[in-house]
Coordinates of C-alpha atoms in Angstrom, one line a residue:
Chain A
X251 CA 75.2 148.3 161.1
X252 CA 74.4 151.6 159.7
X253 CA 73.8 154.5 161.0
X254 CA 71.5 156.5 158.9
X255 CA 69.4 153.2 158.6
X256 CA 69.4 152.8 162.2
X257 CA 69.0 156.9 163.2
X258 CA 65.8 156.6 160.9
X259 CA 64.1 153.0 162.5
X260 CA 64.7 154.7 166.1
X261 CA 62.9 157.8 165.2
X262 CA 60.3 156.0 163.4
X263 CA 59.8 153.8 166.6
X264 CA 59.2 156.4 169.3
X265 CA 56.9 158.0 166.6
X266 CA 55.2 154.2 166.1
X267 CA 55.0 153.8 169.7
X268 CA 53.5 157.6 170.8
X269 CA 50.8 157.2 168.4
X270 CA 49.7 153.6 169.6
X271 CA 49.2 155.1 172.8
X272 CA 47.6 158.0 172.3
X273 CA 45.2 156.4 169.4
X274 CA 41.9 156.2 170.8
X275 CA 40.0 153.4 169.3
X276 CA 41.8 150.4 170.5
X277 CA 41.6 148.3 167.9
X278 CA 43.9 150.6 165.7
X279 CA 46.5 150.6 168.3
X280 CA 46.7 146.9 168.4
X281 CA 47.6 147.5 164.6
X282 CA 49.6 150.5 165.1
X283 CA 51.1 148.1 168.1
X284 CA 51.8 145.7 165.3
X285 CA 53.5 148.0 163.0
X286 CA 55.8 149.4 166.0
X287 CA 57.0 145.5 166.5
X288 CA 57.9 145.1 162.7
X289 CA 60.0 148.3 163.0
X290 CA 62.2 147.0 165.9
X291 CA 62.0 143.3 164.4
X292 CA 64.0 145.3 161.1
X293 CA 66.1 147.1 163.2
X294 CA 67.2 144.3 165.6
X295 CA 68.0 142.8 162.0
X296 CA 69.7 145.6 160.9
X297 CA 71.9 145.3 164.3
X298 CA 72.9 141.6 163.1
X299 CA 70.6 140.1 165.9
X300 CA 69.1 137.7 163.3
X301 CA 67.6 135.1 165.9
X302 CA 66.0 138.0 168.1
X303 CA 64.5 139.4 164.6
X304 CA 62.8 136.6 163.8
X305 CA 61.4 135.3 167.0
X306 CA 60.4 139.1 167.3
X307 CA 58.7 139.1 163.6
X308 CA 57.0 135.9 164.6
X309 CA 55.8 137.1 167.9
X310 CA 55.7 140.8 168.4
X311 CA 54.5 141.5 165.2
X312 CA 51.9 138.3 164.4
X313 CA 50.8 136.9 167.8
X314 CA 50.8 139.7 170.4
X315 CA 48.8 141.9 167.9
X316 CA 46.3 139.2 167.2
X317 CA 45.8 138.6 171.3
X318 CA 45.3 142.5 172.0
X319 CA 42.8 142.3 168.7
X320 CA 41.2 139.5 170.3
X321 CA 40.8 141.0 174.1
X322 CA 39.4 144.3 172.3
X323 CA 37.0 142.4 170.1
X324 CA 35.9 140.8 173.1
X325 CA 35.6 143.6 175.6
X326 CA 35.2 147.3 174.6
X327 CA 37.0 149.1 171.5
X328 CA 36.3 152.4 172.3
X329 CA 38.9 154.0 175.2
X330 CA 38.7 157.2 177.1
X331 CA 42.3 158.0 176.7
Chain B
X177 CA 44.7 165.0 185.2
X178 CA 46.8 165.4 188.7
X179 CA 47.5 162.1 187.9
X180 CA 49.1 163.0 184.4
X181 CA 50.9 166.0 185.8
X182 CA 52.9 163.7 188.8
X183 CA 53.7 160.6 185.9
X184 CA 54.8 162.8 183.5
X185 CA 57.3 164.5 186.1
X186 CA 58.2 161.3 187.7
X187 CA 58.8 160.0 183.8
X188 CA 60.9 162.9 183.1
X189 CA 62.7 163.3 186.6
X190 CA 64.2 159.5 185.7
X191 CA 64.6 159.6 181.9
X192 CA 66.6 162.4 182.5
X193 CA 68.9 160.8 185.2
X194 CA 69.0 157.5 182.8
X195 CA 69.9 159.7 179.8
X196 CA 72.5 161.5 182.4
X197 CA 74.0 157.7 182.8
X198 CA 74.0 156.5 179.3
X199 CA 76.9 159.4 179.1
X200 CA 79.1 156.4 180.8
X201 CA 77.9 153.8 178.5
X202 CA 80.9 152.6 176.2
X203 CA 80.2 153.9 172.5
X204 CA 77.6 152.0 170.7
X205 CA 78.8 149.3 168.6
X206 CA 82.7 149.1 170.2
X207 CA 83.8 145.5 169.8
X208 CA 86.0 146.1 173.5
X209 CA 83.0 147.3 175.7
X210 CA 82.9 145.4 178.8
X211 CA 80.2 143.2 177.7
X212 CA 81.7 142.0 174.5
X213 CA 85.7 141.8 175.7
X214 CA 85.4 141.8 179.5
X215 CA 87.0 144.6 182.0
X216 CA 90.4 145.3 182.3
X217 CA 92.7 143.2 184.3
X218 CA 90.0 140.8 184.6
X219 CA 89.2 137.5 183.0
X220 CA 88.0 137.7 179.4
X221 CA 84.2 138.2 178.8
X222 CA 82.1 134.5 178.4
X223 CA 81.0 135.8 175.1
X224 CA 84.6 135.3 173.6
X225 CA 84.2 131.6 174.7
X226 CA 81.1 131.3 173.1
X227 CA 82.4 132.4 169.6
X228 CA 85.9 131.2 169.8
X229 CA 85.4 127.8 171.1
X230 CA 81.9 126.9 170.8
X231 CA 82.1 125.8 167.1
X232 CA 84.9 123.2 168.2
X233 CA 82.5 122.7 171.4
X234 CA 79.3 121.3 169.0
X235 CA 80.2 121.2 166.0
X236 CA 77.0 124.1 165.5
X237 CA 77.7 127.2 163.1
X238 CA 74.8 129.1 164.5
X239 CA 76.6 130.3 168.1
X240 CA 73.1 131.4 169.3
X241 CA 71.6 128.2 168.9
X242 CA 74.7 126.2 170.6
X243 CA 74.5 128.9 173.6
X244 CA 70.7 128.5 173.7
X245 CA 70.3 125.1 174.1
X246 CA 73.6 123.7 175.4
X247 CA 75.8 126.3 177.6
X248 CA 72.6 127.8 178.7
X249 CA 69.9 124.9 178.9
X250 CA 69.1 124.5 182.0
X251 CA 68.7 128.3 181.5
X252 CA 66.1 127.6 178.2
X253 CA 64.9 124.7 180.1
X254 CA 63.1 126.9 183.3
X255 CA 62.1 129.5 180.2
X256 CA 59.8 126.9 178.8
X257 CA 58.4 125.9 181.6
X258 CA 57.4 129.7 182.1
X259 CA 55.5 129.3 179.4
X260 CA 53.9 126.4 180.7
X261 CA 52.8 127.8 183.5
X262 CA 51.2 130.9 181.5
X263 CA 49.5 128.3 179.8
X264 CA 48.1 127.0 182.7
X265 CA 47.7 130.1 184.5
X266 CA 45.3 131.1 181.2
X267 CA 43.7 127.8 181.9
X268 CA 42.8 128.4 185.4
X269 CA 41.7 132.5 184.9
X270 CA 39.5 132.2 181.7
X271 CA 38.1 128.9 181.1
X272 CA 34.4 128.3 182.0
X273 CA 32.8 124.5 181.5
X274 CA 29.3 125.7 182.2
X275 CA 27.1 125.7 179.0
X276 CA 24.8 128.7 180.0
X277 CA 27.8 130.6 181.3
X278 CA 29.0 133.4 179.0
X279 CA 27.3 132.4 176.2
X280 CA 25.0 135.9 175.7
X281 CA 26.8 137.9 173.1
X282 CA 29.0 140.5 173.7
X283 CA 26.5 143.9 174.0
X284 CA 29.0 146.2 172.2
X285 CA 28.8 144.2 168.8
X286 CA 25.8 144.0 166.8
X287 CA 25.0 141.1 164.5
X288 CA 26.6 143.1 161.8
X289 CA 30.0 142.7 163.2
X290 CA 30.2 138.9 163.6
X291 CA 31.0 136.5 160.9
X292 CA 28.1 134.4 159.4
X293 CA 28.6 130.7 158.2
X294 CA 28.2 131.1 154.6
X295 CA 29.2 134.1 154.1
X296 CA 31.1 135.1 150.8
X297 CA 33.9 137.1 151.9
X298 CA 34.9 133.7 153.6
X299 CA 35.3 131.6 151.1
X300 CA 37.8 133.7 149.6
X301 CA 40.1 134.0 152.5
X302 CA 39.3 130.2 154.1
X303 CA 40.6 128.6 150.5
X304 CA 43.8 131.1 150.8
X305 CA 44.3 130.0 154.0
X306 CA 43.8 126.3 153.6
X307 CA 46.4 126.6 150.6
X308 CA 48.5 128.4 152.5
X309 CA 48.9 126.5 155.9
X310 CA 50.9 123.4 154.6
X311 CA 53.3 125.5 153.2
X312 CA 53.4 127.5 157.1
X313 CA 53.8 124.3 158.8
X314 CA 56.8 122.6 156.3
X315 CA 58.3 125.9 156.9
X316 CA 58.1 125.5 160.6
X317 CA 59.4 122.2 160.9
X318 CA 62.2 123.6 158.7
X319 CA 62.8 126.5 161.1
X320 CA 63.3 123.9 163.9
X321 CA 65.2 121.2 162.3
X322 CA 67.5 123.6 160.6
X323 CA 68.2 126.2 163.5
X324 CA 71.9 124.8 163.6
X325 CA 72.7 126.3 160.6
X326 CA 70.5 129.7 159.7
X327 CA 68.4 131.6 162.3
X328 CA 65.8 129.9 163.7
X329 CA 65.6 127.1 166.7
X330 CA 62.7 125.8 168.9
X331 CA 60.8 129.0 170.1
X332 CA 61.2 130.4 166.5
X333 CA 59.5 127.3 165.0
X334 CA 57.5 126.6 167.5
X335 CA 55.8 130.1 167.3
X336 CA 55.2 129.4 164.1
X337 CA 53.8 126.0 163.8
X338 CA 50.7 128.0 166.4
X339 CA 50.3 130.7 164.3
X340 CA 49.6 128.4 161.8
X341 CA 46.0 126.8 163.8
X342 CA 45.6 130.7 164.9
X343 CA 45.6 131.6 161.3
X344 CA 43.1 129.0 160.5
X345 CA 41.0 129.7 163.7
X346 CA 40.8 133.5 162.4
X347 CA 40.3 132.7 158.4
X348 CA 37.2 129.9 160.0
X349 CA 36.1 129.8 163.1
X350 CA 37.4 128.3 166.2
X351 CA 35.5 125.2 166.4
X352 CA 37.2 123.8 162.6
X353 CA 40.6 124.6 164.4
X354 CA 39.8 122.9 168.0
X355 CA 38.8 120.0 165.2
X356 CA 42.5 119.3 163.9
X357 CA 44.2 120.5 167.3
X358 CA 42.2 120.2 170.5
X359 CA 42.1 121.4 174.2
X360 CA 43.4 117.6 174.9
X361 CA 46.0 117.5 172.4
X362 CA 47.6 121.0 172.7
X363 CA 48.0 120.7 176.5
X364 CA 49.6 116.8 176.4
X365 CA 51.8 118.2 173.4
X366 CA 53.1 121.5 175.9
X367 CA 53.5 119.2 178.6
X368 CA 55.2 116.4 176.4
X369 CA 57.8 119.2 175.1
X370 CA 58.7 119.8 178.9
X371 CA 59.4 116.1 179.2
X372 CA 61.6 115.8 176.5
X373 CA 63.3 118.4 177.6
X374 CA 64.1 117.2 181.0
X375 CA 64.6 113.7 179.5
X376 CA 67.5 114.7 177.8
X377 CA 68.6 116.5 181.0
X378 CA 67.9 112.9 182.9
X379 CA 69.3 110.9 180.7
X380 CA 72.4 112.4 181.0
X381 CA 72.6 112.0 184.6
X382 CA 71.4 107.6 184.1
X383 CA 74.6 107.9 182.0
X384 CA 76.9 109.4 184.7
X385 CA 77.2 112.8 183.6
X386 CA 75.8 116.0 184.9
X387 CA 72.0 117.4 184.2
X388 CA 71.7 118.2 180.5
X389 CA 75.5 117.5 179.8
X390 CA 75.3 116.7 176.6
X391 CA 78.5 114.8 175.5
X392 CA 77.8 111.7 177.5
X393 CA 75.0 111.1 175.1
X394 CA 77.9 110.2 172.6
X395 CA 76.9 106.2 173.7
X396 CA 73.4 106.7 172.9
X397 CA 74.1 108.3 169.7
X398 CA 76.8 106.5 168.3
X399 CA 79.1 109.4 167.4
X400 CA 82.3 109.4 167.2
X401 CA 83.0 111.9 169.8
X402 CA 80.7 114.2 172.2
X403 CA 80.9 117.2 169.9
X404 CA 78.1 115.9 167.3
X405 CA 76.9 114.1 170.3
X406 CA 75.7 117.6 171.7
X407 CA 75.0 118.4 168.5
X408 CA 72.2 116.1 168.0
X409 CA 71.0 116.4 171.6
X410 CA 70.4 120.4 170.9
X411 CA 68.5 119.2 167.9
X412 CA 66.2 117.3 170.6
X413 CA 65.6 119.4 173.2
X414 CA 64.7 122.3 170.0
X415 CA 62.0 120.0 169.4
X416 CA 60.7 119.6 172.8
X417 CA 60.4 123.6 172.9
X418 CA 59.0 123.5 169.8
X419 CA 56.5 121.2 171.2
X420 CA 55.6 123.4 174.1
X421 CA 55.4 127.1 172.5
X422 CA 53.2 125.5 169.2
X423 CA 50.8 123.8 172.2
X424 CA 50.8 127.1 174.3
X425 CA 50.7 129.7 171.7
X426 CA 47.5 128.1 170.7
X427 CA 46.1 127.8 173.8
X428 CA 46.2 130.8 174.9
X429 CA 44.6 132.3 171.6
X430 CA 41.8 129.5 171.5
X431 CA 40.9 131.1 175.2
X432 CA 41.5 134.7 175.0
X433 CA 39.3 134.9 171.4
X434 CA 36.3 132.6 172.7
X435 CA 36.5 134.2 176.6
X436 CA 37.5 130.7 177.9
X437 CA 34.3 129.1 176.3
X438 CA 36.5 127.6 173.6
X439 CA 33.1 127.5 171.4
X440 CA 32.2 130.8 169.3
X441 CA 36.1 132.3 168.7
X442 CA 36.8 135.0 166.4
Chain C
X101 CA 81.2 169.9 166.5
X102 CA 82.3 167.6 164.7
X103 CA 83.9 165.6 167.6
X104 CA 80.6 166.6 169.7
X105 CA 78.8 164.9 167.4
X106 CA 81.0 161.7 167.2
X107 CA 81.4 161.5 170.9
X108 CA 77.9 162.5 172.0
X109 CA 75.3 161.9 168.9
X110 CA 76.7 159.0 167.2
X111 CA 78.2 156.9 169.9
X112 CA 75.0 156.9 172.4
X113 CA 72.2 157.4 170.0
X114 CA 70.7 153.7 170.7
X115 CA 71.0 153.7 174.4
X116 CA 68.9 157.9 174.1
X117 CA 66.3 156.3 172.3
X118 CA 66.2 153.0 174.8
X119 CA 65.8 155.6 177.7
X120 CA 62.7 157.3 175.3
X121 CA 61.3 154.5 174.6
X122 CA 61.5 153.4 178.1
X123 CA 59.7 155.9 179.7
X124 CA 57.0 156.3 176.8
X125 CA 56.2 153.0 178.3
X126 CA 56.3 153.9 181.8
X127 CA 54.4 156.9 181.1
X128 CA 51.5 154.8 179.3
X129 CA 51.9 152.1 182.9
X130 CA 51.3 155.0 185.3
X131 CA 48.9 157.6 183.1
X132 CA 47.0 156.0 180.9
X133 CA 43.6 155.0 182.3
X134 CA 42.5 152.1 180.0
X135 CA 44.2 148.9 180.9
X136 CA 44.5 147.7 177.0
X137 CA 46.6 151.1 176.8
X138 CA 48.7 149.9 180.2
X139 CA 49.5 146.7 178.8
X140 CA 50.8 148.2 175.1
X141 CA 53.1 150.5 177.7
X142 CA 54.5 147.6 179.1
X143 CA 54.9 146.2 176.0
X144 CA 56.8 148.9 174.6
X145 CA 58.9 149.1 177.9
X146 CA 59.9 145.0 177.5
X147 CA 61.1 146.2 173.9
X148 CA 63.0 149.0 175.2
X149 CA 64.7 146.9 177.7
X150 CA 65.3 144.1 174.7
X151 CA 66.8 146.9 172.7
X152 CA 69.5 148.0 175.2
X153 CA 70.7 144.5 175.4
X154 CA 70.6 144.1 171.8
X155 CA 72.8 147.4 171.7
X156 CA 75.4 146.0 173.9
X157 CA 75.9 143.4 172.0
X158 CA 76.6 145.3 168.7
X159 CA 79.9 145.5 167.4
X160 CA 80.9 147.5 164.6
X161 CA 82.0 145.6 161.2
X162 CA 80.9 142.4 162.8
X163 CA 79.1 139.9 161.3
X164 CA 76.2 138.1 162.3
X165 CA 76.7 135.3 165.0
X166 CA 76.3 132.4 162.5
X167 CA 79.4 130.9 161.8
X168 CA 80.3 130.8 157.6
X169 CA 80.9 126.8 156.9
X170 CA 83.2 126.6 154.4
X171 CA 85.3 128.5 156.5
X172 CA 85.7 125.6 159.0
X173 CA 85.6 123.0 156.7
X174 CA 88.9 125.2 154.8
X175 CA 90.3 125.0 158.0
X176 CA 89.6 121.8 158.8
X177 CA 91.2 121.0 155.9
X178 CA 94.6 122.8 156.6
X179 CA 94.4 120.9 159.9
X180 CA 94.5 117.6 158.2
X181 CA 97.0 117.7 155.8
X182 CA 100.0 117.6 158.5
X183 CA 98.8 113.6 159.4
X184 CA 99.1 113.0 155.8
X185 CA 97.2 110.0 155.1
X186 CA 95.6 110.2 151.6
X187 CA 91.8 108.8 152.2
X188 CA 91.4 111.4 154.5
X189 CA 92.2 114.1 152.0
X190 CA 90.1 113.0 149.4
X191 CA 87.0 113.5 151.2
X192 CA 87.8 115.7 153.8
X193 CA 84.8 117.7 153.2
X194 CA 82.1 115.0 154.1
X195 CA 80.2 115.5 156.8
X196 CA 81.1 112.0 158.8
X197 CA 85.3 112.6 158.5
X198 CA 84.7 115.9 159.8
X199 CA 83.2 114.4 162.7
X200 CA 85.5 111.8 162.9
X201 CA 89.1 113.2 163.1
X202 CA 87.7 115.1 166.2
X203 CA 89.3 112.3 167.9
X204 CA 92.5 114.6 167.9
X205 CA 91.3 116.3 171.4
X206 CA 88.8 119.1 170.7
X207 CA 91.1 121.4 172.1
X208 CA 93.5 120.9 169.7
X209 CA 91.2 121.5 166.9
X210 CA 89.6 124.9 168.2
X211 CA 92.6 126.1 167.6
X212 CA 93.1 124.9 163.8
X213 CA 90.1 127.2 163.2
X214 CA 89.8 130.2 165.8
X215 CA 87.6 132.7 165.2
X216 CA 88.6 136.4 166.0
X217 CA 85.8 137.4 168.5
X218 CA 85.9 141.2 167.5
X219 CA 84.5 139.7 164.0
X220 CA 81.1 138.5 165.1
X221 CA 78.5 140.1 167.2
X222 CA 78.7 139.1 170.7
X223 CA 75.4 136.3 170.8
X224 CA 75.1 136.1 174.6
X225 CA 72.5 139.3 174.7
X226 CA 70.8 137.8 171.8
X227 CA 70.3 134.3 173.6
X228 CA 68.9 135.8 176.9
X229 CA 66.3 138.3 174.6
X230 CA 65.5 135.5 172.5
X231 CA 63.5 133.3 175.4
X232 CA 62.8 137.3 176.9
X233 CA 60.7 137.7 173.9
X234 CA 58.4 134.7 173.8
X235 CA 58.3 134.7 177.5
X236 CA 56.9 137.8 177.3
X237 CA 54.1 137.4 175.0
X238 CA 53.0 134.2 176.8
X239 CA 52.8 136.8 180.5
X240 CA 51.2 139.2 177.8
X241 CA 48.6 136.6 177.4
X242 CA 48.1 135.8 181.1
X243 CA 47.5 139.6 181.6
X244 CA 45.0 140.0 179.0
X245 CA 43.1 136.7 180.4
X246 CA 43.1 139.0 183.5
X247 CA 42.0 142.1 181.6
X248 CA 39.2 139.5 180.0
X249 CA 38.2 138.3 183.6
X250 CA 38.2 141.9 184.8
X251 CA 35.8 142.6 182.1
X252 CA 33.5 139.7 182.6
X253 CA 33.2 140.4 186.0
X254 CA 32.4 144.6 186.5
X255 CA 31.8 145.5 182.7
X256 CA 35.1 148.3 182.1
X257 CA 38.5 148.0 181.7
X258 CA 38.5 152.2 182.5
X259 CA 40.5 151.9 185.9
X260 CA 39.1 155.7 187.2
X261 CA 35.3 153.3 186.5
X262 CA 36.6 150.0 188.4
X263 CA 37.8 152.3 191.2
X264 CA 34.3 154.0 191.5
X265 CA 32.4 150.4 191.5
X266 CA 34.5 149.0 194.0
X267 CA 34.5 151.6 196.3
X268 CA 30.6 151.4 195.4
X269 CA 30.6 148.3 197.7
X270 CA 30.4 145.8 194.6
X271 CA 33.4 144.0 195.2
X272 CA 31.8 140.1 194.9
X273 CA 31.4 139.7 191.7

C-alpha cells in the first residue's frame, strides 16, 4: 500500500464517478462508467486485494459497461439530466 | 428541482454524520483493528484462522480461494444460485417467442447506425476477434484450474470464458454467437454448474459427513489424507461456478442486446 | 499539524472517500431523473460499499493473501528431518511426499509452518466482495431487463415522463 498512489486513484475516482453522472449522452457515461471501474479495479490492486481486482477488471470494467451500452443502444441515448 | 434541493440536503445531512463516524474507525491499514485481530478480551478474529491454519487445512496457497470455496461454500454455493435466478429472472422479463413481436426497428437509430453484413470495417475486427478468442478461452480455463495457486477461481474464470461469446456476439452479430453457444446449451450448462456444486455438497453427506465437508471425499479421491482431499474438491466445485457465471453472463447479454428476441443483437 | 495530519488525513482518508463516493451514488438514486443514470448511482454506491470492506481488510506491510510456496515446502522440509529417514529427504519437495507425511495429524504440521497473520492481508473481506461483485452485475442485468421492459412498454426511461403517462390513465400497457 502506498499512499500517494492510493490518495491520487481516490481522487481520480470521485472525479471518474461525478462526471459519469452528470454526462449527458448516455452512452459516454457507460464508457466513463467503464473507466471509473478500471480505476478502483487498480486500486483494490494496489490495496493487495488481488482476487477482488480481477473479478472487478473482468466484470466492472468489461461486462457491466457492455450491458449499460447495450440497454442505451436499445432504448434512448440522449438523457435530460 | 425541489426535488434536487431535498436529495442533496438529505445526501449531505448523512454523509456528514458518516464522515462524523468514520472518526471512530481504527486507522486505515492497522494490522490490530477489530476486523483483522479481533476485540480485546475476546476470542481472536476468524481471519487469523484463515491465514494461520488454512494452508495446513487444504493444502491451498491462495487463502481466498480455500475460504471461498471450502470454509465458506455453502456461503458461494447460495451466491451462485443468485445468479441463477437473475438468469432466469432475465428469462422471464425480456424474452418474447412471438415472430412479429418487437421486430420493428428501434425509431431513434437510423439505418446509418446499424451494422451491415458485408461491411468492411467488419472484417477487420471479426478476423481479430476470431484470432483472438482461443487465446481468451485457454486463458479462462487457466484462470479456473489454476485459482489454487495465483488469483483467479470460478467466478473469475467463469466471467471470462462469457465475455469471450459476448466479444464474438459484438465483433459479428448475435446469431454467429447463439450458433456455437445457444439459448439451450447456456441454460443446461448454468443449471449443470449448480448441480455440481450441490453434488459435491451431497456427496459428502452419502459418505457420512456433513454438507460440502470436504475431507470425507479423501475415499473418493484416493488421497492420502483429507487435506488434498479438499483440495481437489475446491478444484470441483470452481468448475461448477465456472459453469454457471460463463452460462449466465451470456445470457443475460444475448437478451438485453437483442431485447429478448435473441435474433438481431448488437 | 503534523500529528493532525497523521491522525486525521492519513489514517481515515479511504473510509472519507467511501462516505463520498457513497453518497455521489445516493445522490444520482434519489436526483437524477433518467433511470440509466439511477442505475450507474447504484452502481457506484455497490463500489463504495466494496471499497470499505476492502479497506478493512488492509494491513500495512502485508502481503497479498497468496501464500509464497517455497516457503512451506522450506518448512516442510525442516519438519521432516527430525523422523530421519533418508528417502524422504531426497525428495521432499515432490508434490505426492508432501501430501503424504500429512499423516503426522494436521495439527501438528500447521505448526511446522505458521504464518504470522499481521504479514498478510486479512482475505475474509476479500472473499465476501469477491461473490458481492459478480452478484451484482448479474442484479445489474435484471434491472436493466426492467429498464428494457419499461421502455418497450411506455416509450421513456425519463421518470418525471412515466409519472405523467401513468397518471394519464395509460397504465395497461
Amino acid at each position: 500500500m502506498i499512499f500517494a498512489f492510493d490518495i491520487v486513484i481516490l481522487i481520480f475516482l470521485v472525479v471518474a464517478a461525478l462526471i459519469a453522472l452528470n454526462v449527458k449522452d448516455l452512452l459516454s457515461a457507460s464508457m466513463i462508467f467503464g473507466i471509473y471501474g478500471f480505476l478502483i479495479c487498480l486500486l483494490w490492486a494496489e490495496m493487495g486485494a488481488v482476487d477482488v481486482a480481477f473479478t472487478e477488471a473482468a466484470v466492472g470494467a468489461g461486462i457491466s459497461a457492455v450491458l449499460f451500452i447495450t440497454t442505451v443502444y436499445n432504448t434512448r441515448r440522449r438523457s435530460s439530466d | 428541482m425541489i426535488t434536487k434541493v431535498l436529495a442533496t440536503l438529505a445526501v449531505v445531512i448523512t454523509g456528514a454524520l458518516l464522515l462524523y463516524g468514520t472518526a471512530d474507525f481504527p486507522a486505515f491499514g492497522d494490522p490490530h483493528s477489530p476486523a483483522s485481530a479481533g476485540v480485546e478480551g475476546g476470542a481472536p478474529s476468524i481471519s487469523q484462522y484463515y491465514i494461520t491454519e488454512s494452508y495446513g487445512d487444504t493444502k491451498v496457497p491462495n487463502l481466498v480461494t480455500s475460504v471461498l470455496a471450502d470454509y465458506r461454500g455453502y456461503d458461494t454455493m447460495f451466491e451462485t444460485v443468485v445468479i441463477f435466478a437473475a438468469g432466469m429472472a432475465i428469462f422471464a422479463i425480456l424474452r418474447v417467442f412471438r415472430d412479429e413481436d418487437d421486430l420493428e426497428p428501434n425509431p431513434t437509430h437510423t439505418q446509418g447506425d446499424r451494422f451491415i453484413d458485408g461491411d468492411h470495417s467488419r472484417i477487420i475486427v471479426g478476423t481479430t476477434v476470431r484470432l483472438v478468442v482461443p487465446v481468451i478461452q485457454l486463458f479462462a480455463l487457466y484462470v479456473v484450474a489454476h485459482g489454487h495457486h495465483s488469483p483467479g477461481g470460478g467466478f473469475q474464470g467463469g466471467v471470462i470464458l462469457g465475455a469471450s461469446f459476448i466479444i464474438i456476439a459484438l465483433a459479428t452479430d448475435l446469431g454467429n454467437a447463439l450458433s456455437r453457444f445457444s439459448e439451450k446449451s447456456y441454460f443446461t450448462l448454468a443449471a449443470v454448474g449448480i448441480l455440481i456444486y450441490a453434488g459435491f455438497g451431497v456427496l459428502c453427506q452419502v459418505l457420512g459427513s456433513d454438507f460440502l465437508d470436504y475431507g470425507v471425499l479423501q475415499k473418493i479421491f484416493l488421497t492420502d489424507g483429507p487435506e488434498m482431499a479438499r483440495s481437489h474438491s475446491m478444484l470441483g466445485v470452481e468448475v461448477g461456478v465456472a459453469f454457471t457465471v460463463t452460462g449466465i453472463m451470456f445470457a443475460i447479454y444475448a437478451n438485453l442486446s437483442s431485447r429478448g428476441t435473441l435474433k438481431s443483437g448488437l | 499539524m503534523a500529528e493532525f495530519f497523521q491522525t486525521t488525513v492519513h489514517d481515515h482518508f479511504n473510509y472519507w472517500i467511501y462516505v463520498i463516493l457513497m453518497m455521489i451514488g445516493l445522490w444520482a438514486v434519489i436526483a437524477k431523473k433518467n433511470f440509466i443514470k439511477k442505475l450507474i448511482g447504484l452502481s457506484i454506491f455497490q463500489t463504495a460499499i466494496i471499497l470499505f470492506y476492502v479497506s478493512i481488510g488492509v494491513k500495512v506491510g502485508a502481503s497479498i493473501p497468496i501464500l509464497h510456496h517455497d516457503d512451506h515446502v522450506e518448512h516442510a522440509a525442516v519438519h521432516e528431518t527430525p523422523h530421519g529417514s533418508d528417502d524422504h529427504k531426497v525428495d521432499h519437495k515432490a508434490d505426492d511426499t508432501h501430501a503424504a507425511h500429512d499423516d503426522h495429524g494436521h495439527g501438528h504440521h500447521a505448526d511446522a509452518h505458521a504464518v504470522s497473520a499481521d504479514l498478510i492481508a486479512n482475505p475474509l473481506p476479500h472473499v465476501l466482495m469477491l461473490t458481492a461483485i459478480v452478484v451484482g452485475v448479474a442484479t445489474l442485468g435484471v434491472a436493466l431487463a426492467l429498464s428494457q421492459r419499461i421502455f418497450k412498454e411506455f416509450g421513456t426511461l425519463e421518470e418525471n415522463e412515466l409519472l405523467e403517462q401513468l397518471k394519464g390513465g395509460n397504465v395497461d400497457g
